[in-house]
Short mmCIF file of C-alpha atoms in Angstrom, two decimals:
data_model
loop_
_atom_site.label_atom_id
_atom_site.label_comp_id
_atom_site.label_asym_id
_atom_site.label_seq_id
_atom_site.Cartn_x
_atom_site.Cartn_y
_atom_site.Cartn_z
CA MET A 1 36.85 -97.24 -79.21
CA ASN A 2 36.04 -97.50 -75.52
CA LYS A 3 32.98 -99.53 -74.64
CA LYS A 4 30.20 -97.47 -73.05
CA MET A 5 29.44 -98.25 -69.43
CA LYS A 6 25.99 -99.66 -68.74
CA ILE A 7 23.87 -97.93 -66.09
CA LEU A 8 20.57 -99.21 -64.73
CA PHE A 9 18.38 -96.63 -62.97
CA ALA A 10 15.68 -97.97 -60.64
CA SER A 11 13.08 -95.55 -59.31
CA ALA A 12 9.52 -95.51 -57.96
CA GLU A 13 8.68 -92.58 -60.26
CA VAL A 14 10.05 -91.19 -63.53
CA ALA A 15 9.00 -87.93 -65.23
CA PRO A 16 7.13 -87.40 -67.45
CA PHE A 17 5.34 -90.76 -66.99
CA SER A 18 4.74 -90.65 -63.22
CA LYS A 19 5.40 -87.79 -60.85
CA ALA A 20 4.88 -87.17 -57.16
CA GLY A 21 8.03 -85.21 -56.26
CA GLY A 22 11.53 -84.17 -57.26
CA LEU A 23 12.75 -87.78 -57.53
CA SER A 24 10.85 -88.23 -60.79
CA ASP A 25 12.43 -85.09 -62.29
CA VAL A 26 15.93 -86.31 -61.43
CA VAL A 27 15.48 -89.79 -62.95
CA GLY A 28 13.67 -88.32 -65.96
CA SER A 29 16.39 -85.71 -66.64
CA LEU A 30 19.85 -86.94 -65.58
CA PRO A 31 19.95 -89.93 -68.00
CA LYS A 32 19.35 -87.57 -70.95
CA ILE A 33 22.69 -85.87 -70.31
CA LEU A 34 24.52 -89.14 -69.57
CA GLU A 35 23.24 -90.81 -72.74
CA LYS A 36 26.23 -89.90 -74.92
CA ASP A 37 28.65 -91.48 -72.42
CA ALA A 38 26.66 -94.49 -71.22
CA GLU A 39 24.12 -97.10 -72.27
CA ILE A 40 21.17 -96.59 -69.95
CA ALA A 41 18.06 -98.51 -68.96
CA ILE A 42 15.46 -97.13 -66.56
CA PHE A 43 13.15 -99.42 -64.57
CA THR A 44 10.01 -98.18 -62.83
CA PRO A 45 6.62 -99.61 -61.80
CA LEU A 46 3.70 -99.38 -64.23
CA HIS A 47 1.42 -97.37 -61.96
CA GLY A 48 -2.26 -97.25 -62.84
CA CYS A 49 -2.00 -93.48 -63.37
CA ILE A 50 0.48 -93.85 -66.26
CA ASP A 51 -1.13 -93.16 -69.66
CA LYS A 52 0.16 -96.02 -71.84
CA GLU A 53 -1.47 -94.68 -75.00
CA LYS A 54 -0.13 -91.13 -74.58
CA TRP A 55 3.46 -92.31 -74.13
CA GLY A 56 3.38 -95.21 -76.59
CA ILE A 57 4.04 -97.81 -73.88
CA LYS A 58 3.84 -101.34 -75.31
CA GLU A 59 4.16 -104.78 -73.74
CA LEU A 60 7.23 -106.79 -74.73
CA GLU A 61 6.57 -110.16 -76.33
CA ASN A 62 6.69 -113.17 -73.99
CA SER A 63 7.38 -110.87 -71.04
CA GLU A 64 5.26 -112.76 -68.50
CA MET A 65 7.31 -113.82 -65.47
CA TRP A 66 6.36 -115.50 -62.20
CA ILE A 67 8.39 -114.67 -59.08
CA GLY A 68 7.88 -116.14 -55.62
CA PHE A 69 7.55 -114.01 -52.51
CA GLY A 70 7.05 -115.85 -49.25
CA ASN A 71 5.05 -118.87 -50.38
CA ILE A 72 3.06 -117.06 -53.08
CA GLN A 73 3.88 -116.74 -56.79
CA HIS A 74 3.21 -113.33 -58.36
CA LYS A 75 2.79 -112.64 -62.07
CA PHE A 76 4.66 -109.76 -63.73
CA LYS A 77 4.75 -108.35 -67.24
CA LEU A 78 7.18 -105.89 -68.83
CA PHE A 79 6.26 -102.85 -70.89
CA THR A 80 8.57 -100.35 -72.56
CA THR A 81 8.90 -97.04 -74.39
CA LYS A 82 11.63 -94.45 -74.99
CA LEU A 83 12.35 -91.56 -72.66
CA PRO A 84 11.10 -88.53 -74.69
CA THR A 85 13.73 -86.91 -76.97
CA THR A 86 16.20 -89.77 -76.27
CA ASP A 87 17.02 -93.31 -77.34
CA ILE A 88 16.89 -94.51 -73.70
CA ASN A 89 14.68 -97.51 -72.94
CA VAL A 90 12.29 -97.11 -70.02
CA PHE A 91 10.97 -100.44 -68.73
CA PHE A 92 7.71 -100.55 -66.77
CA ILE A 93 7.12 -103.50 -64.47
CA GLN A 94 3.45 -104.40 -64.41
CA ASN A 95 1.73 -106.22 -61.57
CA ASP A 96 -2.01 -106.08 -60.90
CA TRP A 97 -1.71 -106.76 -57.18
CA TYR A 98 0.83 -104.05 -56.35
CA PHE A 99 0.86 -101.26 -58.96
CA SER A 100 -1.67 -101.10 -61.79
CA CYS A 101 -4.57 -101.12 -59.29
CA PHE A 102 -3.74 -97.58 -58.07
CA GLN A 103 -4.22 -94.20 -59.73
CA GLU A 104 -1.51 -92.61 -57.60
CA VAL A 105 2.25 -93.20 -57.30
CA TYR A 106 2.04 -93.21 -53.50
CA PRO A 107 -1.56 -93.93 -52.47
CA LYS A 108 -2.65 -92.41 -49.17
CA TRP A 109 -3.62 -94.50 -46.14
CA MET A 110 -1.68 -97.51 -47.39
CA ASP A 111 -0.91 -100.40 -45.05
CA THR A 112 2.82 -100.18 -44.27
CA ARG A 113 3.49 -103.90 -44.65
CA TYR A 114 1.81 -103.90 -48.06
CA GLU A 115 3.86 -100.86 -49.14
CA HIS A 116 7.04 -102.76 -48.29
CA GLU A 117 5.82 -105.74 -50.30
CA ARG A 118 5.22 -103.50 -53.33
CA TYR A 119 8.78 -102.23 -53.52
CA ILE A 120 10.39 -105.55 -52.62
CA ALA A 121 8.47 -107.05 -55.53
CA PHE A 122 9.51 -104.21 -57.85
CA SER A 123 13.18 -104.42 -56.84
CA LEU A 124 13.53 -108.17 -57.34
CA ALA A 125 11.54 -108.06 -60.59
CA THR A 126 13.89 -105.31 -61.85
CA LEU A 127 16.92 -107.56 -61.32
CA GLU A 128 15.22 -110.58 -62.89
CA TYR A 129 14.03 -108.66 -65.95
CA ALA A 130 17.47 -107.07 -66.42
CA LYS A 131 18.90 -110.61 -66.53
CA ALA A 132 16.21 -111.73 -68.97
CA LEU A 133 17.05 -108.75 -71.23
CA ASN A 134 20.79 -109.47 -70.81
CA PHE A 135 21.33 -105.91 -69.56
CA ARG A 136 24.46 -106.60 -67.53
CA ALA A 137 24.80 -103.27 -65.76
CA ASP A 138 28.19 -101.96 -64.70
CA ILE A 139 26.33 -99.65 -62.29
CA ILE A 140 22.92 -99.98 -60.68
CA HIS A 141 21.74 -96.56 -59.50
CA SER A 142 19.00 -97.05 -56.89
CA ASN A 143 16.96 -94.18 -55.47
CA ASP A 144 15.52 -93.80 -51.96
CA TRP A 145 14.13 -96.61 -49.82
CA HIS A 146 11.76 -97.89 -52.54
CA THR A 147 14.72 -99.46 -54.35
CA ALA A 148 17.11 -99.81 -51.39
CA MET A 149 16.51 -103.59 -51.48
CA ILE A 150 18.51 -103.90 -54.70
CA PRO A 151 22.01 -103.63 -53.14
CA LEU A 152 20.90 -106.17 -50.51
CA TYR A 153 19.66 -108.64 -53.12
CA ILE A 154 22.96 -108.28 -55.01
CA LYS A 155 24.90 -108.88 -51.78
CA ALA A 156 22.77 -111.82 -50.59
CA ASN A 157 20.67 -113.72 -53.15
CA TYR A 158 22.94 -112.99 -56.12
CA LYS A 159 26.20 -113.37 -54.21
CA PHE A 160 27.36 -116.26 -56.43
CA ASP A 161 25.59 -115.18 -59.62
CA ASP A 162 28.09 -114.53 -62.44
CA PHE A 163 25.69 -112.13 -64.15
CA TRP A 164 25.97 -109.54 -61.39
CA LYS A 165 29.48 -110.29 -60.09
CA ASN A 166 31.08 -107.12 -61.53
CA THR A 167 28.13 -104.78 -60.93
CA LYS A 168 28.67 -101.78 -58.63
CA ASN A 169 25.87 -100.23 -56.59
CA VAL A 170 25.20 -96.49 -56.26
CA PHE A 171 22.50 -95.49 -53.80
CA GLU A 172 21.03 -91.99 -53.89
CA ILE A 173 19.38 -90.45 -50.82
CA HIS A 174 16.80 -87.90 -51.92
CA ASN A 175 15.27 -87.68 -48.43
CA LEU A 176 16.74 -89.43 -45.40
CA ALA A 177 13.51 -88.99 -43.42
CA TYR A 178 11.92 -91.94 -45.26
CA GLN A 179 14.02 -95.05 -44.64
CA GLY A 180 11.72 -98.04 -45.11
CA VAL A 181 11.46 -99.63 -41.65
CA TRP A 182 9.53 -102.81 -40.83
CA TYR A 183 9.68 -106.00 -38.81
CA GLU A 184 12.14 -108.84 -39.38
CA ASP A 185 9.52 -111.12 -40.97
CA ILE A 186 9.51 -108.95 -44.11
CA LEU A 187 12.78 -110.70 -45.03
CA ASP A 188 10.85 -113.98 -45.21
CA PHE A 189 8.46 -112.39 -47.70
CA ALA A 190 11.46 -111.08 -49.68
CA ASN A 191 13.06 -114.55 -49.66
CA MET A 192 16.27 -112.72 -48.78
CA ARG A 193 19.25 -114.40 -47.11
CA LYS A 194 18.60 -113.36 -43.52
CA ASP A 195 21.86 -114.92 -42.35
CA ILE A 196 23.75 -112.46 -44.58
CA VAL A 197 21.78 -109.22 -44.30
CA TYR A 198 20.08 -109.15 -40.91
CA ASN A 199 22.84 -107.83 -38.67
CA GLU A 200 24.15 -104.42 -37.59
CA TRP A 201 26.50 -104.31 -40.64
CA GLY A 202 23.54 -104.99 -42.91
CA CYS A 203 19.92 -103.85 -42.60
CA GLU A 204 19.22 -104.45 -38.88
CA HIS A 205 18.57 -101.16 -37.06
CA TYR A 206 17.34 -101.19 -33.45
CA GLY A 207 15.65 -104.56 -33.89
CA ARG A 208 13.92 -103.71 -37.18
CA VAL A 209 14.68 -104.10 -40.86
CA ASN A 210 15.81 -100.73 -42.27
CA TRP A 211 16.19 -100.94 -46.04
CA MET A 212 18.04 -97.65 -46.34
CA LYS A 213 20.63 -98.71 -43.77
CA GLY A 214 21.21 -101.89 -45.76
CA ALA A 215 21.71 -99.91 -48.97
CA ILE A 216 24.12 -97.53 -47.21
CA ASN A 217 26.17 -100.46 -45.92
CA TYR A 218 26.23 -102.46 -49.16
CA SER A 219 26.56 -99.75 -51.83
CA ASP A 220 29.85 -98.65 -53.38
CA ARG A 221 28.82 -94.98 -53.37
CA ILE A 222 26.18 -93.04 -51.45
CA ILE A 223 24.94 -89.87 -53.12
CA THR A 224 23.00 -87.03 -51.56
CA VAL A 225 21.35 -84.37 -53.66
CA SER A 226 23.48 -81.48 -52.41
CA PRO A 227 26.92 -81.08 -50.73
CA LYS A 228 25.38 -79.26 -47.74
CA TYR A 229 22.91 -82.09 -47.11
CA ALA A 230 25.79 -84.58 -47.22
CA GLU A 231 27.34 -82.63 -44.32
CA GLU A 232 24.10 -82.14 -42.40
CA ILE A 233 23.07 -85.81 -42.29
CA LEU A 234 26.29 -86.72 -40.47
CA GLY A 235 24.94 -84.94 -37.37
CA SER A 236 22.04 -85.77 -35.07
CA GLU A 237 19.81 -82.83 -36.09
CA PHE A 238 19.37 -83.98 -39.70
CA GLY A 239 20.68 -87.55 -39.43
CA GLU A 240 17.27 -89.11 -38.69
CA GLY A 241 18.91 -91.76 -36.48
CA MET A 242 21.16 -92.84 -39.37
CA ASP A 243 24.01 -90.40 -38.68
CA TYR A 244 26.10 -92.97 -36.76
CA THR A 245 25.92 -95.39 -39.70
CA LEU A 246 26.68 -92.66 -42.22
CA ARG A 247 29.72 -91.46 -40.27
CA GLY A 248 31.16 -94.93 -40.82
CA HIS A 249 30.87 -94.47 -44.58
CA THR A 250 32.12 -90.92 -45.18
CA ASN A 251 34.70 -92.35 -47.61
CA LYS A 252 31.93 -93.20 -50.05
CA LEU A 253 29.51 -90.31 -49.35
CA VAL A 254 29.24 -87.66 -52.10
CA GLY A 255 26.95 -84.62 -52.42
CA ILE A 256 25.99 -83.48 -55.93
CA VAL A 257 23.48 -80.67 -56.50
CA ASN A 258 20.58 -81.78 -58.64
CA GLY A 259 19.72 -79.87 -61.77
CA ILE A 260 16.52 -79.17 -63.66
CA ASP A 261 15.63 -79.86 -67.28
CA TYR A 262 16.10 -76.55 -69.07
CA ASP A 263 14.04 -77.79 -72.04
CA VAL A 264 11.05 -78.41 -69.78
CA PHE A 265 11.41 -75.32 -67.57
CA ASN A 266 12.04 -72.57 -70.09
CA PRO A 267 10.16 -69.24 -69.98
CA GLU A 268 11.15 -68.64 -73.63
CA THR A 269 9.18 -71.64 -74.91
CA ASP A 270 6.76 -72.57 -72.10
CA LYS A 271 3.32 -72.85 -73.70
CA ASN A 272 1.60 -72.35 -70.33
CA LEU A 273 2.58 -68.67 -70.16
CA VAL A 274 0.52 -65.77 -71.51
CA LYS A 275 3.76 -64.18 -72.74
CA ASN A 276 7.13 -65.85 -73.18
CA TYR A 277 10.34 -64.10 -72.17
CA SER A 278 14.05 -64.54 -71.58
CA VAL A 279 16.82 -62.79 -69.70
CA THR A 280 17.54 -60.70 -72.82
CA ASP A 281 14.13 -59.04 -72.37
CA LEU A 282 15.25 -57.81 -68.95
CA LYS A 283 16.61 -54.25 -68.88
CA LEU A 284 17.83 -53.23 -65.43
CA GLU A 285 16.42 -49.71 -65.58
CA LYS A 286 13.03 -50.70 -67.07
CA VAL A 287 9.93 -52.64 -66.08
CA PHE A 288 10.28 -56.34 -66.93
CA THR A 289 7.17 -56.08 -69.12
CA PRO A 290 6.68 -59.72 -70.28
CA LYS A 291 6.96 -60.99 -66.71
CA GLU A 292 4.47 -58.32 -65.60
CA GLU A 293 2.01 -59.64 -68.20
CA ASN A 294 2.21 -63.06 -66.59
CA LYS A 295 1.81 -61.47 -63.16
CA LYS A 296 -1.36 -59.65 -64.25
CA ALA A 297 -2.78 -62.89 -65.64
CA ILE A 298 -2.12 -65.03 -62.57
CA LEU A 299 -3.46 -62.35 -60.21
CA LYS A 300 -6.64 -62.17 -62.28
CA GLU A 301 -6.89 -65.97 -62.28
CA PHE A 302 -6.84 -65.95 -58.47
CA GLY A 303 -9.12 -62.93 -58.06
CA LEU A 304 -6.45 -60.50 -56.87
CA GLU A 305 -6.06 -56.93 -58.08
CA TYR A 306 -2.92 -55.98 -60.00
CA ASN A 307 -0.78 -53.17 -58.59
CA PRO A 308 2.68 -52.67 -60.18
CA LYS A 309 4.10 -51.47 -56.85
CA ARG A 310 2.81 -54.49 -54.94
CA PRO A 311 4.89 -57.69 -55.20
CA LEU A 312 3.52 -61.21 -55.56
CA VAL A 313 5.01 -63.94 -53.34
CA ALA A 314 4.42 -67.58 -54.34
CA LEU A 315 4.76 -70.90 -52.57
CA ILE A 316 4.51 -74.24 -54.42
CA SER A 317 5.10 -77.25 -52.22
CA ARG A 318 4.09 -80.60 -50.85
CA LEU A 319 2.18 -79.74 -47.70
CA VAL A 320 4.24 -81.62 -45.12
CA ASP A 321 6.14 -80.62 -41.96
CA GLN A 322 9.51 -80.73 -43.74
CA LYS A 323 8.53 -77.75 -45.89
CA GLY A 324 8.31 -75.32 -42.95
CA LEU A 325 4.59 -74.69 -43.25
CA ASP A 326 4.21 -74.29 -39.50
CA LEU A 327 6.12 -71.01 -40.01
CA ILE A 328 3.30 -69.88 -42.32
CA ARG A 329 0.83 -70.72 -39.55
CA ALA A 330 2.92 -68.81 -37.00
CA ALA A 331 3.12 -65.73 -39.24
CA GLU A 332 -0.36 -65.83 -40.81
CA ASN A 333 -1.62 -62.64 -39.13
CA GLU A 334 1.39 -60.64 -40.25
CA LEU A 335 1.23 -62.03 -43.81
CA GLN A 336 -2.34 -60.74 -44.09
CA ASN A 337 -1.17 -57.21 -43.30
CA MET A 338 1.90 -57.08 -45.54
CA ASP A 339 1.94 -54.84 -48.59
CA ALA A 340 2.15 -57.92 -50.84
CA ASP A 341 -0.04 -60.62 -52.34
CA PHE A 342 0.49 -64.35 -51.78
CA ILE A 343 -0.43 -67.38 -53.91
CA PHE A 344 0.03 -70.87 -52.46
CA LEU A 345 -0.23 -74.16 -54.35
CA GLY A 346 0.13 -77.65 -52.94
CA SER A 347 -1.43 -80.73 -51.37
CA GLY A 348 -0.58 -83.07 -48.54
CA ASP A 349 -1.41 -83.04 -44.84
CA LYS A 350 -5.05 -82.13 -44.21
CA ASP A 351 -4.12 -79.63 -41.47
CA TYR A 352 -2.07 -77.57 -43.91
CA GLU A 353 -4.62 -77.95 -46.70
CA ASN A 354 -7.31 -76.61 -44.33
CA LEU A 355 -5.02 -73.73 -43.29
CA PHE A 356 -4.51 -72.73 -46.94
CA ILE A 357 -8.23 -73.00 -47.69
CA TRP A 358 -9.08 -70.85 -44.64
CA LEU A 359 -6.51 -68.20 -45.59
CA SER A 360 -7.76 -68.17 -49.16
CA ASN A 361 -11.37 -67.72 -48.08
CA ASN A 362 -10.82 -65.20 -45.29
CA THR A 363 -8.05 -62.82 -46.36
CA LYS A 364 -7.78 -60.07 -48.95
CA ASN A 365 -4.25 -60.84 -50.14
CA ILE A 366 -3.76 -64.64 -49.83
CA ARG A 367 -5.10 -67.20 -52.31
CA ALA A 368 -4.51 -70.93 -52.50
CA TYR A 369 -5.00 -73.86 -54.85
CA VAL A 370 -5.10 -77.17 -52.97
CA GLY A 371 -3.92 -79.92 -55.28
CA TYR A 372 -1.23 -80.17 -57.92
CA ASN A 373 -1.42 -78.71 -61.41
CA GLY A 374 1.83 -78.53 -63.40
CA SER A 375 0.57 -75.97 -65.91
CA LEU A 376 -0.71 -73.71 -63.14
CA ALA A 377 2.56 -74.11 -61.23
CA ASN A 378 4.53 -72.83 -64.23
CA ARG A 379 2.19 -69.84 -64.58
CA ILE A 380 2.74 -69.04 -60.89
CA TYR A 381 6.53 -69.27 -61.26
CA ALA A 382 6.35 -66.87 -64.23
CA GLY A 383 3.96 -64.42 -62.57
CA SER A 384 5.52 -64.21 -59.10
CA ASP A 385 8.17 -61.75 -57.97
CA PHE A 386 9.36 -63.85 -55.02
CA PHE A 387 9.24 -67.55 -54.19
CA LEU A 388 8.97 -68.66 -50.55
CA MET A 389 10.68 -71.87 -49.30
CA PRO A 390 10.91 -71.85 -45.48
CA SER A 391 11.98 -75.52 -45.26
CA LYS A 392 12.85 -77.17 -41.96
CA PHE A 393 15.30 -79.24 -44.01
CA GLU A 394 15.77 -79.53 -47.76
CA PRO A 395 18.05 -82.22 -49.27
CA CYS A 396 18.27 -80.26 -52.52
CA GLY A 397 15.06 -78.57 -53.57
CA LEU A 398 14.11 -78.06 -57.21
CA SER A 399 11.43 -75.41 -56.77
CA GLN A 400 13.93 -72.65 -56.00
CA LEU A 401 15.88 -73.59 -59.16
CA ILE A 402 12.74 -73.44 -61.29
CA ALA A 403 11.75 -70.13 -59.68
CA MET A 404 15.13 -68.59 -60.54
CA ARG A 405 14.85 -69.87 -64.11
CA TYR A 406 11.59 -67.88 -64.37
CA GLY A 407 13.04 -64.78 -62.68
CA SER A 408 11.24 -65.24 -59.36
CA LEU A 409 13.61 -64.54 -56.46
CA PRO A 410 13.68 -67.25 -53.75
CA ILE A 411 13.20 -66.42 -50.07
CA VAL A 412 14.63 -69.49 -48.35
CA ARG A 413 15.80 -70.92 -45.07
CA ALA A 414 19.51 -71.61 -45.55
CA THR A 415 19.55 -75.40 -45.18
CA GLY A 416 20.68 -78.27 -47.42
CA GLY A 417 20.48 -77.53 -51.13
CA LEU A 418 18.93 -74.12 -50.48
CA GLU A 419 22.21 -73.05 -48.88
CA ASN A 420 24.16 -74.37 -51.88
CA THR A 421 22.04 -72.83 -54.63
CA VAL A 422 20.82 -69.43 -53.36
CA THR A 423 23.19 -66.47 -52.95
CA GLY A 424 21.56 -64.22 -50.37
CA TYR A 425 21.11 -60.44 -50.63
CA PRO A 426 23.18 -58.22 -50.32
CA LEU A 427 26.15 -60.32 -51.53
CA ASP A 428 27.56 -59.83 -55.02
CA ASN A 429 25.48 -61.58 -57.70
CA SER A 430 22.78 -62.29 -55.12
CA ASN A 431 19.81 -64.17 -56.56
CA GLY A 432 17.55 -64.45 -53.52
CA PHE A 433 17.08 -63.92 -49.78
CA LYS A 434 18.05 -66.17 -46.86
CA PHE A 435 17.22 -66.63 -43.22
CA TRP A 436 18.88 -69.09 -40.87
CA SER A 437 16.85 -69.57 -37.66
CA TYR A 438 13.83 -71.82 -37.97
CA ASP A 439 11.13 -69.51 -36.61
CA GLY A 440 8.33 -67.33 -37.91
CA ASN A 441 10.03 -64.03 -37.02
CA SER A 442 13.15 -64.86 -39.05
CA MET A 443 11.00 -65.78 -42.04
CA LYS A 444 9.00 -62.54 -41.72
CA ASP A 445 12.21 -60.50 -41.54
CA ALA A 446 13.44 -62.12 -44.79
CA ILE A 447 10.12 -61.36 -46.50
CA TYR A 448 10.18 -57.75 -45.28
CA CYS A 449 13.74 -57.41 -46.62
CA ALA A 450 12.56 -58.67 -50.03
CA LEU A 451 9.64 -56.22 -50.02
CA GLU A 452 12.01 -53.32 -49.32
CA VAL A 453 14.36 -54.37 -52.11
CA TYR A 454 11.36 -54.60 -54.48
CA LYS A 455 10.89 -50.83 -54.13
CA ASP A 456 14.23 -50.42 -55.93
CA SER A 457 13.48 -51.78 -59.40
CA TYR A 458 17.14 -51.56 -60.50
CA THR A 459 18.34 -53.83 -57.69
CA THR A 460 15.38 -56.19 -58.15
CA ASN A 461 16.10 -56.54 -61.86
CA ALA A 462 19.83 -57.03 -61.23
CA MET A 463 18.97 -59.89 -58.87
CA ARG A 464 16.50 -61.32 -61.40
CA LYS A 465 19.25 -61.25 -63.99
CA SER A 466 21.63 -63.12 -61.66
CA ALA A 467 18.92 -65.67 -60.95
CA MET A 468 18.05 -66.26 -64.61
CA LEU A 469 21.70 -66.50 -65.66
CA ALA A 470 22.60 -69.01 -62.91
CA ASP A 471 23.20 -72.40 -64.55
CA PHE A 472 21.33 -75.13 -62.71
CA SER A 473 20.91 -77.33 -65.76
CA TRP A 474 22.02 -80.97 -65.55
CA LYS A 475 25.14 -80.25 -67.61
CA GLU A 476 27.55 -79.60 -64.72
CA SER A 477 25.92 -82.04 -62.29
CA ALA A 478 25.99 -84.83 -64.89
CA LYS A 479 29.77 -84.42 -65.24
CA LYS A 480 30.13 -85.07 -61.51
CA TYR A 481 27.89 -88.13 -61.69
CA LEU A 482 29.95 -89.47 -64.59
CA GLU A 483 33.21 -88.92 -62.70
CA MET A 484 31.73 -90.69 -59.68
CA TYR A 485 30.63 -93.69 -61.77
CA LYS A 486 34.07 -93.98 -63.35
CA SER A 487 35.79 -93.77 -59.97
CA ILE A 488 34.19 -97.02 -58.77
CA LEU A 489 34.57 -99.09 -61.95
#
């Protein structure tokens, strides 16, 4: 019997315990599918917002550990529980100074130096606790800049440590825009071997420490969350100043489309919906009645009048530049006059929050909820006819996958994972609408196209069927991850 490989996942957030974006969904879902082929441990910070009682999170006996950073000793403790519906151990690293004092995963207005200290502390504590638990990982799978220090520590501080000598590093880029850049003195705080790592083949980038560059240079595989994004980041437009480095590592760069958890996002069983439904309830020549019931309910919830001939367009997003919200601003007058209703949900930059609030208060057909509410988000997915994602760039995108699962047709800018996952009308088996140029007119044209198609219920339902039957579960993606792991062992 072949021995199972051991995989250690390190991540700043893990669903369902802590969630700020798609990263948490990936780390909370992918290990479930890999469990039968690998022994897995997940390490994440014990943020103050995590409900220990709800998830049965308990402290391990004698877990207290002191680790030095700079000339100061910091105290850590280790807590654990199982990932729901699995036998996978999730380990939570507790530290009062860096994590448990906050009620958010990524607190706003944080001092940049302090933010670097938080994730340096988490990364080194992860390696030390893995040793203490004797979890000798074959693969360490680090995610984004928050854990990009791990491959550097393995390369430098643990260079002659037998425990880690056979461990391979996989580094996953969920968003290249956030690289973790600070001044050279942060390496003194990290107690990292500067003579090894601080050079152009390590983490030095234009006279600064760049953690992501270090992870790219020192990892055995670099993963992006879609094949298209793996191509795009090799050029200057999407490369964020890292394209030159990445072009030197194309031999270890792989793009794998993320999936979603079909047990969590399931219109058949979702308790948030007023009426559950599946693709079998969809008859091409008839009204999709259960979905219409959800549409009526969400329109009522937002104070909009139901009209069966008038489509509902939804947008659920972090309110940041990346998500193409300046196109909403550019097209706001035209959106108000379209024969459609709009519901927006999200939080982020104050400028965009204020725009959504103004539109909600001053238009007849646009309503917004500023904040995040998972239950409400699912009701919006189920009630909407179309789902708008005008992203400037999108490494993968999970919202369009969830929308399709609920029979809401995406209207997307064809970039990154949106290009890989949405088949644009009028192609065979189309499951959404695409536009290519990043401007308000192109987005409006795509929305107008969707509104015209909506008048033909047969075509709309055929597209809904294609969307709901598309398989974006983790099953296929997990196979590719497993093949990638095996290829480097």
